[in-house]
Short mmCIF file of C-alpha atoms and ligand atoms in Angstrom, two decimals:
data_model
loop_
_atom_site.label_atom_id
_atom_site.label_comp_id
_atom_site.label_asym_id
_atom_site.label_seq_id
_atom_site.Cartn_x
_atom_site.Cartn_y
_atom_site.Cartn_z
CA MET L 29 -1.93 -25.91 -10.92
CA ALA L 30 -3.00 -26.85 -7.39
CA ASN L 31 -5.95 -24.72 -6.26
CA TRP L 32 -6.32 -25.96 -2.69
CA ILE L 33 -4.37 -27.73 0.05
CA SER L 34 -5.56 -30.79 1.92
CA PHE L 35 -4.44 -31.72 5.46
CA ALA L 36 -4.90 -35.38 6.41
CA ARG L 37 -3.38 -38.10 8.62
CA ASP L 38 -1.58 -41.00 6.96
CA LYS L 39 -1.94 -44.60 8.13
CA SER L 40 0.82 -44.08 10.79
CA ASP L 41 -0.95 -40.86 12.04
CA LYS L 42 1.63 -38.58 10.57
CA PRO L 43 0.58 -35.43 8.68
CA LEU L 44 -0.09 -35.85 5.01
CA VAL L 45 -0.38 -32.49 3.27
CA SER L 46 -1.45 -32.48 -0.38
CA ALA L 47 -1.54 -29.79 -3.03
CA MET L 48 -4.81 -30.55 -4.84
CA ASN L 49 -6.06 -29.66 -8.21
CA GLY L 50 -9.82 -30.24 -7.81
CA GLY L 51 -9.97 -33.85 -6.64
CA THR L 52 -6.46 -34.78 -7.87
CA VAL L 53 -3.38 -34.87 -5.75
CA GLU L 54 -0.53 -32.96 -7.46
CA GLU L 55 2.13 -33.38 -4.81
CA SER L 56 2.30 -34.40 -1.20
CA LEU L 57 4.33 -33.61 1.88
CA ASN L 58 4.61 -36.35 4.49
CA SER L 59 6.22 -34.52 7.32
CA ASP L 60 5.40 -32.86 10.67
CA SER L 61 8.03 -30.05 10.29
CA LYS L 62 6.66 -26.57 10.31
CA ASP L 63 9.43 -25.34 8.13
CA ASN L 64 8.76 -27.99 5.55
CA LEU L 65 5.06 -27.12 5.67
CA ILE L 66 5.61 -23.32 5.19
CA GLY L 67 7.94 -24.09 2.21
CA PHE L 68 5.30 -26.33 0.71
CA LEU L 69 2.48 -23.85 1.25
CA LYS L 70 4.55 -21.04 -0.30
CA ARG L 71 5.22 -23.10 -3.48
CA PHE L 72 1.57 -23.40 -4.22
CA SER L 73 0.50 -19.73 -4.36
CA GLY L 74 -2.42 -20.59 -6.62
CA ALA L 75 -3.99 -22.54 -3.80
CA GLY L 76 -6.02 -19.85 -1.88
CA THR L 77 -7.59 -22.14 0.65
CA PHE L 78 -6.90 -25.25 2.69
CA LEU L 79 -9.07 -27.89 4.26
CA VAL L 80 -8.63 -30.44 7.00
CA ALA L 81 -9.90 -33.87 5.81
CA LYS L 82 -12.62 -35.60 7.82
CA PRO L 83 -10.66 -37.64 10.45
CA ASP L 84 -10.40 -41.33 9.54
CA GLY L 85 -13.07 -40.82 6.87
CA SER L 86 -12.82 -42.85 3.72
CA ASP L 87 -14.83 -40.19 1.79
CA SER L 88 -12.22 -37.45 2.33
CA GLU L 89 -10.95 -37.83 -1.22
CA VAL L 90 -14.18 -36.65 -2.70
CA GLU L 91 -13.87 -33.26 -1.08
CA ALA L 92 -12.93 -30.60 -3.56
CA VAL L 93 -12.32 -26.90 -3.72
CA GLU L 94 -16.05 -26.24 -4.35
CA LEU L 95 -16.55 -26.93 -0.67
CA LEU L 96 -14.19 -24.13 0.20
CA PRO L 97 -15.66 -20.73 -0.07
CA GLN L 98 -13.04 -18.30 1.12
CA SER L 99 -13.94 -17.69 4.68
CA ASP L 100 -12.35 -15.59 7.34
CA SER L 101 -13.40 -13.41 10.20
CA SER L 102 -12.41 -9.78 9.83
CA ALA L 103 -9.21 -8.20 10.97
CA SER L 104 -7.92 -7.57 14.45
CA ASP L 105 -4.52 -6.89 15.84
CA ASP L 106 -2.36 -9.48 17.53
CA THR L 107 -3.60 -8.99 21.04
CA ASN L 108 -3.22 -12.44 22.56
CA GLY L 109 0.10 -11.85 24.17
CA THR L 110 3.34 -13.62 23.46
CA PRO L 111 3.22 -16.02 20.51
CA ASP L 112 5.09 -18.67 22.44
CA ALA L 113 3.54 -21.94 21.11
CA THR L 114 5.75 -25.04 20.57
CA TRP L 115 3.58 -26.90 18.08
CA PHE L 116 0.30 -26.75 16.19
CA GLN L 117 -2.68 -29.01 15.93
CA PHE L 118 -5.00 -29.01 13.02
CA PHE L 119 -8.73 -29.70 13.54
CA ARG L 120 -11.83 -29.82 11.37
CA ASN L 121 -14.75 -27.91 12.90
CA GLY L 122 -18.27 -29.27 12.74
CA ASP L 123 -19.02 -26.87 9.93
CA GLY L 124 -16.13 -28.22 7.89
CA GLN L 125 -13.87 -25.17 8.62
CA PRO L 126 -10.29 -25.72 9.62
CA ILE L 127 -9.31 -24.79 13.16
CA VAL L 128 -5.58 -24.57 13.78
CA ILE L 129 -4.52 -24.37 17.44
CA ALA L 130 -1.20 -23.10 18.56
CA MET L 131 -0.02 -25.27 21.47
CA LYS L 132 2.46 -24.76 24.25
CA ASP L 133 3.19 -28.33 25.33
CA THR L 134 -0.34 -29.49 26.47
CA ASN L 135 -1.83 -25.98 26.77
CA GLU L 136 -3.69 -24.12 24.05
CA VAL L 137 -2.29 -20.66 23.32
CA GLU L 138 -4.62 -19.40 20.63
CA PHE L 139 -6.38 -20.60 17.48
CA TYR L 140 -6.94 -19.59 13.92
CA LYS L 141 -10.32 -20.46 12.39
CA GLY L 142 -10.42 -19.94 8.70
CA ASN L 143 -9.22 -21.50 5.51
CA LEU L 144 -6.92 -19.01 3.92
CA ARG L 145 -3.51 -20.36 2.95
CA GLN L 146 -1.80 -16.98 3.44
CA ALA L 147 -3.41 -16.47 6.90
CA LEU L 148 -2.23 -19.99 7.82
CA ILE L 149 1.42 -19.16 6.81
CA ASP L 150 1.16 -15.94 8.91
CA PHE L 151 -0.12 -17.90 11.90
CA LEU L 152 2.64 -20.51 11.52
CA VAL L 153 5.35 -17.87 11.26
CA ARG L 154 3.94 -15.84 14.12
CA HIS L 155 4.88 -18.64 16.57
CA SER L 156 8.51 -18.71 15.83
CA GLY L 157 9.34 -21.17 18.55
CA ALA L 158 7.02 -23.85 17.23
CA ASN L 159 8.65 -26.38 14.97
CA THR L 160 6.05 -29.16 14.39
CA PHE L 161 2.41 -29.80 13.61
CA GLN L 162 -0.04 -32.64 13.93
CA ILE L 163 -3.45 -33.45 12.53
CA ALA L 164 -5.76 -34.13 15.45
CA PRO L 165 -7.31 -37.64 15.51
CA ALA L 166 -11.13 -37.97 15.63
CA SER L 167 -10.99 -38.98 19.27
CA ILE L 168 -9.85 -35.49 20.39
CA SER L 169 -12.54 -32.85 20.56
CA ILE L 170 -11.74 -29.26 19.77
CA PRO L 171 -10.76 -27.32 22.93
CA GLN L 172 -12.99 -24.37 23.73
CA GLY L 173 -12.42 -21.01 25.41
CA ILE L 174 -9.08 -20.13 23.99
CA PRO L 175 -8.21 -16.80 22.43
CA GLU L 176 -8.76 -16.42 18.68
CA TRP L 177 -6.07 -15.05 16.31
CA LYS L 178 -7.43 -13.16 13.37
CA PRO L 179 -5.37 -12.33 10.30
CA ARG L 180 -4.87 -8.74 9.41
CA THR L 181 -7.02 -7.70 6.46
CA PRO L 182 -4.69 -6.06 3.99
CA THR L 183 -5.57 -2.46 3.69
CA PRO L 184 -4.67 -0.39 0.64
CA THR L 185 -1.76 1.90 1.32
CA PRO L 186 -2.94 5.48 1.48
CA PRO L 187 -1.33 7.76 -1.11
CA LYS L 188 1.54 9.94 0.02
CA PRO L 189 0.20 13.49 0.41
CA SER L 190 1.58 15.51 -2.49
CA GLY L 191 1.27 18.76 -0.65
CA HIS L 192 -0.75 20.26 -3.55
CA ARG L 193 -4.23 21.75 -3.34
CA VAL L 194 -6.78 21.78 -6.08
CA ILE L 195 -10.14 23.57 -6.10
CA LEU L 196 -12.83 22.39 -8.52
CA GLU L 197 -15.76 24.76 -9.14
CA ILE L 198 -18.97 23.08 -10.31
CA GLY L 199 -20.26 25.32 -13.13
CA HIS L 200 -23.80 26.76 -12.82
CA GLY L 201 -26.16 25.71 -10.03
CA PRO L 202 -27.09 27.49 -6.78
CA GLY L 203 -28.01 31.10 -6.92
CA VAL L 204 -31.07 33.24 -7.32
CA PRO L 205 -32.47 32.07 -9.58
CA PHE L 206 -30.93 28.55 -9.72
CA ASP L 207 -28.95 28.19 -13.00
CA PRO L 208 -29.18 24.76 -14.57
CA GLY L 209 -26.76 25.58 -17.42
CA ALA L 210 -27.39 23.86 -20.77
CA ILE L 211 -29.89 21.03 -21.25
CA ALA L 212 -28.78 17.66 -22.65
CA HIS L 213 -30.01 15.73 -25.64
CA ASP L 214 -32.56 14.01 -23.47
CA ASN L 215 -34.29 17.39 -22.85
CA LYS L 216 -34.06 16.54 -19.13
CA THR L 217 -30.56 16.30 -17.82
CA THR L 218 -28.98 19.61 -16.89
CA GLU L 219 -25.42 20.69 -17.43
CA HIS L 220 -25.21 21.34 -13.67
CA GLU L 221 -26.01 17.75 -12.85
CA LEU L 222 -23.30 16.54 -15.26
CA ASN L 223 -20.84 19.10 -13.92
CA ILE L 224 -21.31 17.63 -10.47
CA ILE L 225 -20.66 14.08 -11.82
CA ALA L 226 -17.49 15.28 -13.67
CA ALA L 227 -16.15 17.28 -10.74
CA ASN L 228 -16.66 14.43 -8.26
CA ALA L 229 -14.95 11.95 -10.65
CA ALA L 230 -12.01 14.41 -10.96
CA ARG L 231 -11.83 14.75 -7.21
CA ASN L 232 -11.71 11.01 -6.74
CA VAL L 233 -8.73 10.75 -9.04
CA LEU L 234 -6.96 13.58 -7.28
CA VAL L 235 -7.52 12.35 -3.79
CA ALA L 236 -6.33 8.86 -4.90
CA ALA L 237 -3.12 10.56 -6.06
CA GLY L 238 -2.66 12.23 -2.64
CA VAL L 239 -3.79 15.65 -3.82
CA ASN L 240 -5.92 17.75 -1.49
CA CYS L 241 -9.07 18.58 -3.38
CA THR L 242 -11.91 20.95 -2.60
CA VAL L 243 -15.13 20.96 -4.66
CA ILE L 244 -17.42 24.04 -4.49
CA ASP L 245 -20.94 24.48 -5.73
CA THR L 246 -21.89 27.75 -4.10
CA PRO L 247 -23.82 30.77 -5.16
CA GLY L 248 -21.99 34.01 -5.98
CA SER L 249 -20.90 36.12 -8.84
CA LEU L 250 -18.38 34.62 -11.26
CA ARG L 251 -15.72 36.91 -9.80
CA ILE L 252 -16.41 35.87 -6.23
CA LEU L 253 -16.25 32.19 -7.25
CA GLY L 254 -12.94 32.79 -9.06
CA LEU L 255 -11.48 34.50 -5.94
CA LYS L 256 -11.97 31.32 -4.03
CA ALA L 257 -8.87 30.03 -5.89
CA SER L 258 -6.73 31.92 -3.42
CA GLY L 259 -4.18 29.62 -1.75
CA PHE L 260 -4.71 26.72 -4.14
CA ASP L 261 -2.24 25.38 -6.77
CA VAL L 262 -4.93 24.82 -9.38
CA PHE L 263 -8.45 26.17 -10.01
CA CYS L 264 -10.62 24.38 -12.45
CA SER L 265 -14.21 25.36 -13.30
CA VAL L 266 -16.02 22.24 -14.62
CA HIS L 267 -18.50 22.70 -17.46
CA HIS L 268 -20.02 20.94 -20.38
CA ASN L 269 -20.53 22.42 -23.82
CA ALA L 270 -23.78 22.94 -25.83
CA LEU L 271 -24.44 23.98 -29.39
CA ARG L 272 -24.79 27.71 -29.92
CA LYS L 273 -28.05 28.97 -31.43
CA GLY L 274 -28.03 28.09 -35.07
CA GLN L 275 -25.17 25.65 -34.77
CA ASN L 276 -26.34 22.22 -35.73
CA THR L 277 -23.47 19.94 -34.93
CA ALA L 278 -20.30 19.97 -32.88
CA GLN L 279 -18.55 17.38 -30.65
CA ARG L 280 -15.22 17.97 -28.93
CA SER L 281 -13.52 18.47 -25.64
CA GLU L 282 -11.71 21.76 -24.85
CA ALA L 283 -10.41 23.88 -22.04
CA PHE L 284 -9.89 27.63 -21.55
CA SER L 285 -7.44 29.97 -19.80
CA HIS L 286 -8.12 33.59 -19.44
CA ALA L 287 -7.56 35.61 -22.61
CA THR L 288 -5.49 38.41 -21.05
CA LYS L 289 -4.60 37.32 -17.57
CA GLY L 290 -3.78 33.69 -18.51
CA GLU L 291 -0.12 32.79 -18.86
CA LYS L 292 1.99 29.71 -19.89
CA PRO L 293 1.08 27.55 -16.90
CA ASP L 294 -2.66 28.15 -17.46
CA GLN L 295 -2.41 27.40 -21.13
CA GLU L 296 -0.32 24.30 -20.53
CA LEU L 297 -2.91 23.00 -18.06
CA ALA L 298 -5.76 23.77 -20.42
CA SER L 299 -3.97 21.94 -23.23
CA MET L 300 -3.31 18.89 -21.02
CA ILE L 301 -6.90 18.74 -19.79
CA SER L 302 -8.34 19.03 -23.30
CA ALA L 303 -5.99 16.33 -24.65
CA GLU L 304 -6.76 13.91 -21.86
CA MET L 305 -10.57 14.45 -22.02
CA SER L 306 -10.69 14.03 -25.76
CA LYS L 307 -8.47 10.91 -25.72
CA THR L 308 -10.59 9.41 -23.01
CA LEU L 309 -13.91 10.11 -24.68
CA GLY L 310 -12.70 9.46 -28.22
CA LEU L 311 -13.56 13.00 -29.31
CA ILE L 312 -11.93 15.79 -31.28
CA ASP L 313 -9.35 17.62 -29.17
CA GLY L 314 -10.43 21.23 -29.27
CA GLY L 315 -7.26 22.10 -27.43
CA ALA L 316 -6.32 25.08 -25.26
CA LYS L 317 -8.47 28.12 -25.94
CA GLN L 318 -8.60 31.57 -24.49
CA ALA L 319 -11.63 33.72 -23.50
CA ASN L 320 -12.47 36.53 -21.24
CA LEU L 321 -14.30 34.38 -18.68
CA GLY L 322 -15.37 36.06 -15.46
CA VAL L 323 -14.62 33.13 -13.22
CA LEU L 324 -11.09 32.90 -14.59
CA SER L 325 -10.59 36.62 -14.25
CA GLY L 326 -11.45 36.35 -10.56
CA ALA L 327 -9.13 33.34 -10.18
CA GLU L 328 -6.24 35.07 -11.98
CA ASP L 329 -6.41 37.89 -9.44
CA THR L 330 -5.38 35.40 -6.67
CA ASN L 331 -2.06 33.59 -6.11
CA VAL L 332 -3.40 30.46 -7.73
CA ARG L 333 -0.73 28.82 -10.02
CA ALA L 334 -3.02 27.82 -12.78
CA ALA L 335 -6.71 28.56 -13.53
CA VAL L 336 -8.77 26.93 -16.30
CA LEU L 337 -12.26 26.11 -17.33
CA ALA L 338 -13.00 22.69 -18.78
CA GLU L 339 -15.76 21.93 -21.24
CA VAL L 340 -15.97 18.08 -21.14
CA TYR L 341 -18.15 17.49 -24.31
CA PHE L 342 -21.32 18.70 -26.05
CA ILE L 343 -24.25 17.37 -24.06
CA ASP L 344 -26.93 18.21 -26.61
CA PHE L 345 -25.21 16.45 -29.47
CA VAL L 346 -27.53 13.70 -30.79
CA GLY L 347 -24.94 11.82 -32.83
CA GLY L 348 -23.67 12.39 -36.34
CA THR L 349 -20.74 13.41 -38.39
CA VAL L 350 -18.36 16.21 -37.31
CA LYS L 351 -15.39 17.21 -39.46
CA GLY L 352 -15.76 13.98 -41.49
CA LYS L 353 -15.86 11.73 -38.36
CA SER L 354 -18.92 10.10 -37.01
CA PHE L 355 -19.60 10.35 -33.27
CA PRO L 356 -22.36 8.68 -31.22
CA LYS L 357 -24.94 10.30 -29.05
CA PRO L 358 -23.13 10.59 -25.73
CA ASP L 359 -24.17 8.41 -22.77
CA LEU L 360 -24.37 11.39 -20.48
CA LYS L 361 -23.50 10.12 -17.02
CA THR L 362 -20.84 7.73 -18.23
CA SER L 363 -19.17 10.30 -20.43
CA SER L 364 -19.20 12.93 -17.73
CA SER L 365 -17.73 10.55 -15.17
CA HIS L 366 -14.92 9.42 -17.54
CA GLY L 367 -14.35 12.95 -18.67
CA GLY L 368 -14.11 14.08 -15.10
CA GLU L 369 -11.54 11.40 -14.37
CA ALA L 370 -9.57 12.69 -17.32
CA ILE L 371 -9.59 16.16 -15.77
CA GLY L 372 -8.22 14.71 -12.52
CA ARG L 373 -5.49 12.78 -14.38
CA ALA L 374 -4.42 15.83 -16.32
CA ILE L 375 -4.24 17.98 -13.20
CA VAL L 376 -2.17 15.28 -11.45
CA ASP L 377 0.20 15.23 -14.42
CA TRP L 378 0.45 19.00 -14.54
CA LEU L 379 1.26 19.11 -10.83
CA LYS L 380 4.04 16.56 -11.38
CA LYS L 381 5.46 18.71 -14.18
CA ASN L 382 5.08 21.83 -12.10
CA PRO L 383 5.84 21.01 -8.50
CA ARG L 384 5.50 23.77 -5.98
CA LYS L 385 8.75 25.60 -5.47
ZN1 LIG M 3 -21.45 25.88 -18.50
#
């Protein structure tokens, strides 16, 4: 498979374009037709870069792809006026970089400096009235002072806004006094720190799916925090679990809805979050549970469509056997980040299943 393209002049000064695999010629095009060149370039999609051989140099064969780090200046729009060139001339710059100049008869229109095959195709296509190309002989120096054409840098397409809004509440934290939540197996990391990691990871997944997401970490009574769910589709309070006093081992993911105010949508979301977290972290699926949690009681008194509390995993578990299965001591930050992403995915899935009416 060719991995780069070489542009050279043959003995009769016609362009000789070669698809190269390292130092070996795979196939050549001996033509000055732009259409033939574009067809040739498109066939070798594995060749990311191109090079203009040293003019009249006998050592051009030794050049190989190692000499071709992908190089390009950054994006700009097409601002050089009408792309009205009639032909192209290929040069090799002093630094070895190709320079392709779009020419209108004997005048330079604009140039592309870079070695990317796809950018070259775009540049050739851009001047639709140009039909031929030449490799400049050594005797011609590269013209200066002409406008540069820069390829567009492909930007990732932003997600389509889903129209849904999610609020994530970071469990514990600010207040008087500050509430760190549980303490992890390292006797140092607090649940609050891990809740921040998980909530931000969930938010990243939601935002990437086009869901509007708000994360709060504010002081206030549990009821006041829950009331902030007003106007949102989903409220999720993000927590991590810890062993109860006297309990010596437990490791699972689970999620809660409110025991009396929670309804089917809340339970469905809790179940989906628990399943996705446990699958992602390789833990036991504790499933959808119900409890009289103050924060959910507040949320259920708003128009929010689903309100849950997630417990990602047990942060003070030191490794061992639970229900006949052995689980490692959790790597705290990694587990919380992956568990948070799982919360985000589960909420995205729930919103797809339950679009706003
Ligand atoms: Zn907690």
